[in-house]
């Protein structure tokens, strides 16, 4: 769990301020690569190689970057904003697999193989996304074993999260899943709730519906474990909330 948290937070640093500090997006991108724990270990020549092949795209909330089943043969890197990776049932029900936050990469499967996208990626807040062609990523993997190991680490983290999601949905009731999510994503004792962070979005992450999430939140509040406010959820008792997860 310690390794998972370190790996998750190390690739989640916000870089959007760099864009305003430079009139040259590629220079800003290159600076971001250098400061990122994953790409920062690469030599200058490799950073130049990636920067010259990357393109920046901007998306509005509600836009779909790519759909499940499509072929997207490149690596994406979220420069600013928040995205969600989702799967849809045949009836249109949505299950959020995970959130994609600033500084994180996604679509490693598409960049490294000819397989179709395993999920759709949808924009939650205004986003700037860098796209690196799969050919460039594959060339660096062949030429730089350190970079290859970092890509393996990212894929291992994705696999671990998928297993944990299946475990949660199959074995834990909603209130335990909710408690774990709050603990995992809170900054200290505070879980911020941007405009898109509605109860319905929360329900889609927990594999349930909004009414069930509302009852679970009320139960945690009644037990004096959390306090729900409009823009945040405050943890009142970390230790007792952790017992809810066990």
Short mmCIF file of C-alpha atoms in Angstrom, two decimals:
data_model
loop_
_atom_site.label_atom_id
_atom_site.label_comp_id
_atom_site.label_asym_id
_atom_site.label_seq_id
_atom_site.Cartn_x
_atom_site.Cartn_y
_atom_site.Cartn_z
CA UNK A 1 0.00 0.00 0.00
CA UNK A 2 2.87 2.39 0.76
CA UNK A 3 4.44 1.65 -2.63
CA UNK A 4 1.09 2.12 -4.36
CA UNK A 5 0.54 5.52 -2.75
CA UNK A 6 4.08 6.69 -3.53
CA UNK A 7 3.77 5.60 -7.14
CA UNK A 8 0.33 7.17 -7.50
CA UNK A 9 1.28 10.53 -6.03
CA UNK A 10 4.67 10.69 -7.78
CA UNK A 11 3.00 10.74 -11.19
CA UNK A 12 0.20 13.13 -10.16
CA UNK A 13 1.96 16.46 -9.82
CA UNK A 14 0.15 19.44 -11.37
CA UNK A 15 2.00 21.05 -14.27
CA UNK A 16 -0.57 23.52 -15.62
CA UNK A 17 1.26 26.57 -14.22
CA UNK A 18 4.16 25.88 -16.55
CA UNK A 19 1.92 26.54 -19.53
CA UNK A 20 1.32 30.12 -18.39
CA UNK A 21 5.02 30.66 -17.70
CA UNK A 22 6.10 29.83 -21.23
CA UNK A 23 4.91 31.06 -24.62
CA UNK A 24 6.23 27.86 -26.14
CA UNK A 25 4.04 24.82 -25.29
CA UNK A 26 6.79 22.39 -26.28
CA UNK A 27 9.24 24.07 -23.90
CA UNK A 28 6.66 23.82 -21.15
CA UNK A 29 6.10 20.17 -22.00
CA UNK A 30 9.82 19.48 -21.90
CA UNK A 31 10.10 21.14 -18.48
CA UNK A 32 7.21 19.01 -17.28
CA UNK A 33 8.93 15.87 -18.51
CA UNK A 34 12.09 16.81 -16.64
CA UNK A 35 10.18 17.38 -13.38
CA UNK A 36 8.07 14.24 -13.66
CA UNK A 37 9.50 11.31 -11.61
CA UNK A 38 8.80 8.90 -14.46
CA UNK A 39 10.10 10.77 -17.49
CA UNK A 40 12.65 12.84 -15.57
CA UNK A 41 15.12 9.94 -15.46
CA UNK A 42 15.49 10.03 -19.24
CA UNK A 43 18.52 11.66 -20.90
CA UNK A 44 18.10 15.06 -22.54
CA UNK A 45 18.09 13.50 -25.99
CA UNK A 46 15.12 11.30 -25.06
CA UNK A 47 13.21 14.29 -23.66
CA UNK A 48 13.81 16.19 -26.89
CA UNK A 49 12.70 13.13 -28.85
CA UNK A 50 9.37 12.98 -26.99
CA UNK A 51 8.77 16.73 -26.95
CA UNK A 52 9.22 17.09 -30.71
CA UNK A 53 6.68 14.34 -31.37
CA UNK A 54 4.06 15.38 -28.83
CA UNK A 55 0.93 17.36 -29.65
CA UNK A 56 -1.29 19.30 -27.22
CA UNK A 57 -5.07 19.00 -27.36
CA UNK A 58 -7.70 20.85 -25.34
CA UNK A 59 -11.05 19.37 -24.28
CA UNK A 60 -14.22 20.70 -22.68
CA UNK A 61 -16.14 18.90 -19.91
CA UNK A 62 -18.26 16.07 -21.27
CA UNK A 63 -15.99 15.41 -24.27
CA UNK A 64 -14.84 11.86 -24.95
CA UNK A 65 -11.14 11.54 -25.75
CA UNK A 66 -11.58 8.01 -27.05
CA UNK A 67 -14.17 5.25 -26.85
CA UNK A 68 -13.87 1.69 -25.62
CA UNK A 69 -13.17 -0.63 -28.52
CA UNK A 70 -11.54 2.04 -30.67
CA UNK A 71 -7.90 1.93 -31.68
CA UNK A 72 -5.78 4.73 -30.24
CA UNK A 73 -2.11 3.99 -30.76
CA UNK A 74 -0.49 6.58 -28.54
CA UNK A 75 0.26 7.52 -24.96
CA UNK A 76 -1.70 10.37 -23.41
CA UNK A 77 -0.48 12.56 -20.59
CA UNK A 78 -2.91 14.77 -18.70
CA UNK A 79 -1.36 18.22 -18.38
CA UNK A 80 -4.30 19.87 -16.58
CA UNK A 81 -7.86 18.98 -15.64
CA UNK A 82 -9.53 15.75 -14.53
CA UNK A 83 -10.70 12.78 -16.59
CA UNK A 84 -12.44 9.49 -15.88
CA UNK A 85 -11.86 6.05 -17.39
CA UNK A 86 -15.23 4.33 -17.73
CA UNK A 87 -16.95 1.23 -19.06
CA UNK A 88 -20.58 1.17 -20.23
CA UNK A 89 -23.01 -1.72 -20.06
CA UNK A 90 -25.31 -2.57 -22.96
CA UNK A 91 -28.07 -0.71 -21.09
CA UNK A 92 -25.94 2.42 -20.72
CA UNK A 93 -25.02 1.97 -17.08
CA UNK A 94 -21.63 3.51 -16.31
CA UNK A 95 -18.87 2.14 -14.11
CA UNK A 96 -15.98 4.49 -13.41
CA UNK A 97 -12.75 2.49 -13.28
CA UNK A 98 -10.58 5.30 -12.00
CA UNK A 99 -10.00 9.03 -12.19
CA UNK A 100 -7.11 10.41 -14.23
CA UNK A 101 -5.47 13.40 -12.59
CA UNK A 102 -2.90 15.99 -13.62
CA UNK A 103 0.48 14.48 -14.42
CA UNK A 104 -0.84 10.96 -15.02
CA UNK A 105 -0.54 8.98 -18.23
CA UNK A 106 -3.23 6.80 -19.77
CA UNK A 107 -3.83 4.47 -22.72
CA UNK A 108 -0.65 2.48 -22.14
CA UNK A 109 -2.38 -0.56 -23.65
CA UNK A 110 -3.06 1.26 -26.91
CA UNK A 111 0.46 2.71 -27.05
CA UNK A 112 2.16 -0.66 -26.52
CA UNK A 113 -0.05 -3.05 -28.47
CA UNK A 114 -2.52 -3.34 -31.32
CA UNK A 115 -5.35 -4.11 -28.92
CA UNK A 116 -8.44 -1.86 -28.85
CA UNK A 117 -9.00 0.51 -25.96
CA UNK A 118 -10.32 -1.41 -22.92
CA UNK A 119 -12.29 1.63 -21.67
CA UNK A 120 -13.55 5.07 -22.66
CA UNK A 121 -11.99 8.26 -21.30
CA UNK A 122 -14.32 11.21 -20.60
CA UNK A 123 -13.46 14.77 -19.56
CA UNK A 124 -14.75 16.00 -16.17
CA UNK A 125 -13.14 19.44 -16.06
CA UNK A 126 -11.46 21.59 -18.77
CA UNK A 127 -8.41 19.60 -19.81
CA UNK A 128 -5.16 19.93 -21.72
CA UNK A 129 -3.81 16.58 -22.87
CA UNK A 130 -0.49 15.78 -24.51
CA UNK A 131 -0.43 12.95 -27.05
CA UNK A 132 2.77 11.01 -27.80
CA UNK A 133 2.62 8.58 -30.76
CA UNK A 134 2.97 4.93 -29.86
CA UNK A 135 5.92 4.53 -32.21
CA UNK A 136 7.93 7.03 -30.15
CA UNK A 137 7.08 5.24 -26.89
CA UNK A 138 7.98 1.83 -28.32
CA UNK A 139 11.29 3.14 -29.65
CA UNK A 140 12.24 4.53 -26.22
CA UNK A 141 11.30 1.27 -24.53
CA UNK A 142 13.68 -0.58 -26.84
CA UNK A 143 16.49 1.93 -26.36
CA UNK A 144 16.21 2.80 -22.65
CA UNK A 145 15.76 0.02 -20.04
CA UNK A 146 15.04 2.58 -17.29
CA UNK A 147 12.11 3.97 -19.25
CA UNK A 148 10.93 0.43 -19.99
CA UNK A 149 10.91 -0.35 -16.26
CA UNK A 150 8.92 2.81 -15.54
CA UNK A 151 6.28 1.81 -18.07
CA UNK A 152 6.13 -1.63 -16.42
CA UNK A 153 5.59 0.07 -13.05
CA UNK A 154 2.69 2.09 -14.45
CA UNK A 155 1.08 -1.02 -15.94
CA UNK A 156 1.56 -2.91 -12.68
CA UNK A 157 -0.20 -0.11 -10.80
CA UNK A 158 -3.10 -0.20 -13.30
CA UNK A 159 -3.43 -3.97 -12.84
CA UNK A 160 -3.38 -3.67 -9.06
CA UNK A 161 -6.10 -1.03 -9.13
CA UNK A 162 -8.24 -3.22 -11.38
CA UNK A 163 -7.92 -6.16 -8.99
CA UNK A 164 -8.78 -3.94 -6.03
CA UNK A 165 -11.85 -2.61 -7.87
CA UNK A 166 -13.09 -6.14 -8.56
CA UNK A 167 -12.44 -7.09 -4.93
CA UNK A 168 -14.34 -4.06 -3.65
CA UNK A 169 -17.35 -4.58 -5.92
CA UNK A 170 -17.56 -8.29 -5.16
CA UNK A 171 -16.75 -8.48 -1.46
CA UNK A 172 -17.41 -5.15 0.25
CA UNK A 173 -20.74 -3.40 0.92
CA UNK A 174 -21.17 0.15 -0.33
CA UNK A 175 -20.42 1.81 3.01
CA UNK A 176 -17.05 0.05 3.22
CA UNK A 177 -16.22 0.97 -0.38
CA UNK A 178 -17.18 4.57 0.32
CA UNK A 179 -15.06 4.70 3.48
CA UNK A 180 -12.05 3.38 1.61
CA UNK A 181 -12.48 5.87 -1.23
CA UNK A 182 -12.68 8.79 1.20
CA UNK A 183 -9.55 7.66 3.03
CA UNK A 184 -7.59 7.01 -0.17
CA UNK A 185 -8.38 10.35 -1.82
CA UNK A 186 -8.49 12.75 1.10
CA UNK A 187 -5.70 15.27 1.52
CA UNK A 188 -5.16 14.90 5.24
CA UNK A 189 -8.66 15.06 6.69
CA UNK A 190 -10.28 16.78 3.70
CA UNK A 191 -11.69 15.35 0.48
CA UNK A 192 -12.34 18.23 -1.92
CA UNK A 193 -15.45 18.10 -4.12
CA UNK A 194 -15.18 20.07 -7.38
CA UNK A 195 -18.35 20.90 -9.30
CA UNK A 196 -18.27 17.59 -11.17
CA UNK A 197 -17.92 15.58 -7.93
CA UNK A 198 -21.63 14.85 -7.54
CA UNK A 199 -23.22 11.97 -5.66
CA UNK A 200 -24.10 10.38 -9.00
CA UNK A 201 -20.46 10.47 -10.09
CA UNK A 202 -19.49 9.04 -6.72
CA UNK A 203 -22.06 6.27 -7.17
CA UNK A 204 -20.60 5.36 -10.56
CA UNK A 205 -17.21 4.91 -8.94
CA UNK A 206 -18.66 2.68 -6.23
CA UNK A 207 -20.77 0.56 -8.57
CA UNK A 208 -24.12 1.63 -7.15
CA UNK A 209 -26.74 4.41 -7.43
CA UNK A 210 -27.02 7.88 -5.92
CA UNK A 211 -29.67 7.05 -3.30
CA UNK A 212 -27.51 4.27 -1.84
CA UNK A 213 -24.49 6.58 -1.64
CA UNK A 214 -26.57 9.25 0.08
CA UNK A 215 -27.71 6.76 2.74
CA UNK A 216 -24.12 5.59 3.28
CA UNK A 217 -22.91 9.18 3.70
CA UNK A 218 -25.67 9.87 6.20
CA UNK A 219 -24.74 6.76 8.17
CA UNK A 220 -21.08 7.80 8.35
CA UNK A 221 -22.18 11.27 9.45
CA UNK A 222 -24.51 9.84 12.09
CA UNK A 223 -21.58 7.86 13.48
CA UNK A 224 -19.52 11.10 13.66
CA UNK A 225 -16.93 9.73 11.25
CA UNK A 226 -17.31 12.40 8.56
CA UNK A 227 -19.04 15.70 7.88
CA UNK A 228 -20.39 16.31 4.39
CA UNK A 229 -20.22 19.89 3.13
CA UNK A 230 -21.05 21.30 -0.28
CA UNK A 231 -17.48 21.47 -1.54
CA UNK A 232 -15.76 18.92 0.67
CA UNK A 233 -16.05 15.91 2.94
CA UNK A 234 -14.26 16.27 6.28
CA UNK A 235 -12.94 13.20 8.10
CA UNK A 236 -13.69 13.56 11.81
CA UNK A 237 -12.20 10.27 13.02
CA UNK A 238 -9.52 8.64 10.83
CA UNK A 239 -9.05 5.60 13.06
CA UNK A 240 -12.71 4.70 13.27
CA UNK A 241 -13.20 5.28 9.54
CA UNK A 242 -10.33 2.87 8.85
CA UNK A 243 -12.12 0.25 10.94
CA UNK A 244 -15.08 0.56 8.57
CA UNK A 245 -12.84 -0.62 5.73
CA UNK A 246 -11.43 -3.68 7.53
#
